[in-house]
Structures are given as structure tokens and as C-alpha cells.
Amino acid sequence: MIMGSEGFVYQRPRWTGAGRDDCVAGRAVVSSKHPLIGEAGLKMIKLGGNAVDAAVAAAFMDCVVEPAMNGIGGEGVMAIHLESGENIIVDYVGRPAAASSPEMYGLEDSMEPGWMGWRKVRGDENVVGHKACVVPGTVAGLAAALERYGTLSLGQVIEPAAKVADEGYVVGWWTADAIFRRMEAFWRFDEWRRVYLREGQFPYLPYTEEMAQPHRLSNPELARCLRAIAEGGPDAFYKGWIGDAVVREVQRGGGLITREDMAAYEPIVHEPEPGTYRGHQVVYDPTHSGTTMMQTLNILEGYDLSSMGYGSVEATHLVAEAVGLAFADRFKYMGDPGYVRVPQRALVSKGYAEELRGRIRLDRAGAVEPGDPWPHEPECTTALAAADADGNMVCVNQTLVNSFGCGVVVPGTGIVMNNAM
């Protein structure tokens, strides 16, 4: 859904292969998955803010109205292009507890289902429960972006989200479906059931015009946390009562996050890496999905996709093959460079892309297997974007990693914790 500053709302219909449509607005546009997210962003423009203000307000609202996809107990990354021409990455991916190690998980002999090639962890402890979460980065990252590149106060950008969390909102089909799908896995978590179910039942059906009273979801405890952050800044989250509540709950379930881990968290602000695609300049974040995106573009550079027609069978096949090869390498080689050696330069090299391109057949799907980049070496995420008339542009990706993260809701806060381990 794209919302313009003049109140124009454009919701793209189901894709039919007929091509692309344009959305034009005079002062600003915000693209998001929920109308309340776009409204929060555009409200900042009307208050005199810029695209960064709009994106941060939209991101906080996203934490409220898409609770399965992201939250202040999660993480993310923001890409900013300023009117001056400067490009910035704000990396607020979470950090493992200092005491974390591979030995904290027991491995089974079987493999995880799918094509990632990972050994299965005993009891799924790296996915579900208190040992699956890292120190959240969302609050610190959004606050850092606002302080450095925005013009409005933290209180101004947070209040729309806090108000909706307090008063509630109509549940859309995606959140309703996510609640239903996670009921079995998260039934053992009392706080998750209390916040998202009604008397143990799944009530949040998608709204239809036939419903006399649409189901609404509120989270007053989350609203209280948001307003505490608005008043006290990130320290209220990482060093105050909210952080204490996070540590207390995580450790109660066997997790390792400490007060020192919370207090030490800082987002990383840096310049993006440059790349090229068929004569176009591309900038990307090398530490996250940007490497996978750039690798995909390098593979596709050898084909003239535009001559094949938008949405054609030929073009779609090539994109699917390139994405599959890039993601196979992602799951094989990517990781936290603070802990593992990552062949990042090799993964985005043109020579390695040419090697992978040789594995693609035009007449059939190929095996999704990782390659060998070393010789070349020198469910759930949400996205939004905002742009203003001055030329400032912002893209945000936020996640809990899996739907509703690890299932742990911190008592007294309404915060859903990630499962980024």
C-alpha cells in the first residue's frame, strides 16, 4: 500500500502480469503493508518532518500493527539516501549475549527440513523459547536514525504507535493467520496466549463488511513501554525497567542475556558498499541481505531480462534460478563476521557470478546447491519505505526472524522477543 501526502491512497490490486503502475504525490509518499503505518509516516511530514522522521514513525507503528512480523523486541536495518547525495546504512541487527556459544545447543542427527542444510537443534531451542533470542536492536536503531538524520523528537514519532497500541486496531488477515498458525507452537507461553488470544480461543478473524463488530487487538503494556522510550530515549529500553524485565524473563527460561549485554548494545552506522548492474550504480548493505541481492543481480547481469518481457516465463525462470543460487550460498557462507569468516567479496564478485551463471539451464530448473566462492575472495520480515519532496529516501526492513519470534512475550511489557540465534 502506498500513501501520498495529499491523502491519496493507492492499493495495488493482485498482480496480473499486466505491468507496473505509478503512484505520484506532491510532498511525500510512504509505502507499507498496513494503512496505519502509512498514516503515521505522513503525519510526520505534515508536522514539518522529513522522510527519516516519516520512516521512523512508520517503523514504530509497524511494531504495533504487524506484531508477528516485527517489534521492539526485534531487529532491522535502514538504508537512507539524503538530498545531499550521502548514502547511509543504520544496522540495528540484534547481538547475541556475550556468553553465547555453539555449545549452548544440543544437535540431533537429523537435518532441518528444507534445503538450508543445517543440523536440527534439540528441542528447537534456537528457534522457540528463551534461548533463541538476542539483544534487540530496533529501539536503538530507530532512535539513532532519528537523532542523526531526522528533525522531529522521539516523542512525536512514537506517539501515533503508542496511541494505537493503547486503543487497539482492526486485525488484518495476515496477523489473524499468523496467530492461528503459531497457536500450537506457542501454547506453552502464558504471556503470548494472554496477549494474542481471548480465553484461550482464536478470535481474530480477518475483518469483512458482513461483521457487525470487527475484532480489535490492543496492547496497553506495549503502549506504556513506547511512551517510556519516548520520554527516556533508548536508555529506558536498554538500561531501565524495560531492559530489566527483558533480562529477568529471558533468564527465567534459561536464556543468557544479561543487563550488561543490554546496556552495551549500539547500532552500527556505516556507508553502504557500491556495486553495478548493467550500467546502473547500486549501493547495498554487505552484512545482511544486501550481499544476497547483489549476488543475484550479478548473476542476472548476463541476461537481457528487459527483452524477455516483464513477468514472462523466461524472465521469471531466470530470476528464480539466480535467487535460488544466491540464497543457497547465503545459508552456507553468511554469518556474523564477528564470529565466522565470510567470503563477502567473493560472493559479490563478477567472476563468481559468471561461474554460477554457467549452472543455469534455460529449459529446466536446476539444483539449489551452494557454490564455492573462496577462490574468488580477495517468515518473516516486514518492509516499508518513505520519500519526501527534498529528495530524501528511506527503506526499512524489520523482523522478529520467524513469525512472532521465539514466542516469548516479556511480562508487563507486551514485547515479543526475536529468535535471531
XYZ file of C-alpha atoms in Angstrom, residues 36 39 87 110 114 122 187 315 326 368 379 383 421:
13
model
C -1.961 2.832 9.836
C -0.723 7.327 8.096
C 24.046 7.154 1.481
C 18.649 -35.328 11.616
C 14.085 -27.703 3.651
C 17.478 -30.475 20.026
C 0.619 -22.559 23.522
C 12.458 -13.871 -17.150
C 22.313 -16.763 -4.142
C 19.529 -25.402 -5.396
C 8.886 -15.504 7.755
C 9.437 -3.626 4.886
C 20.009 -17.042 17.302
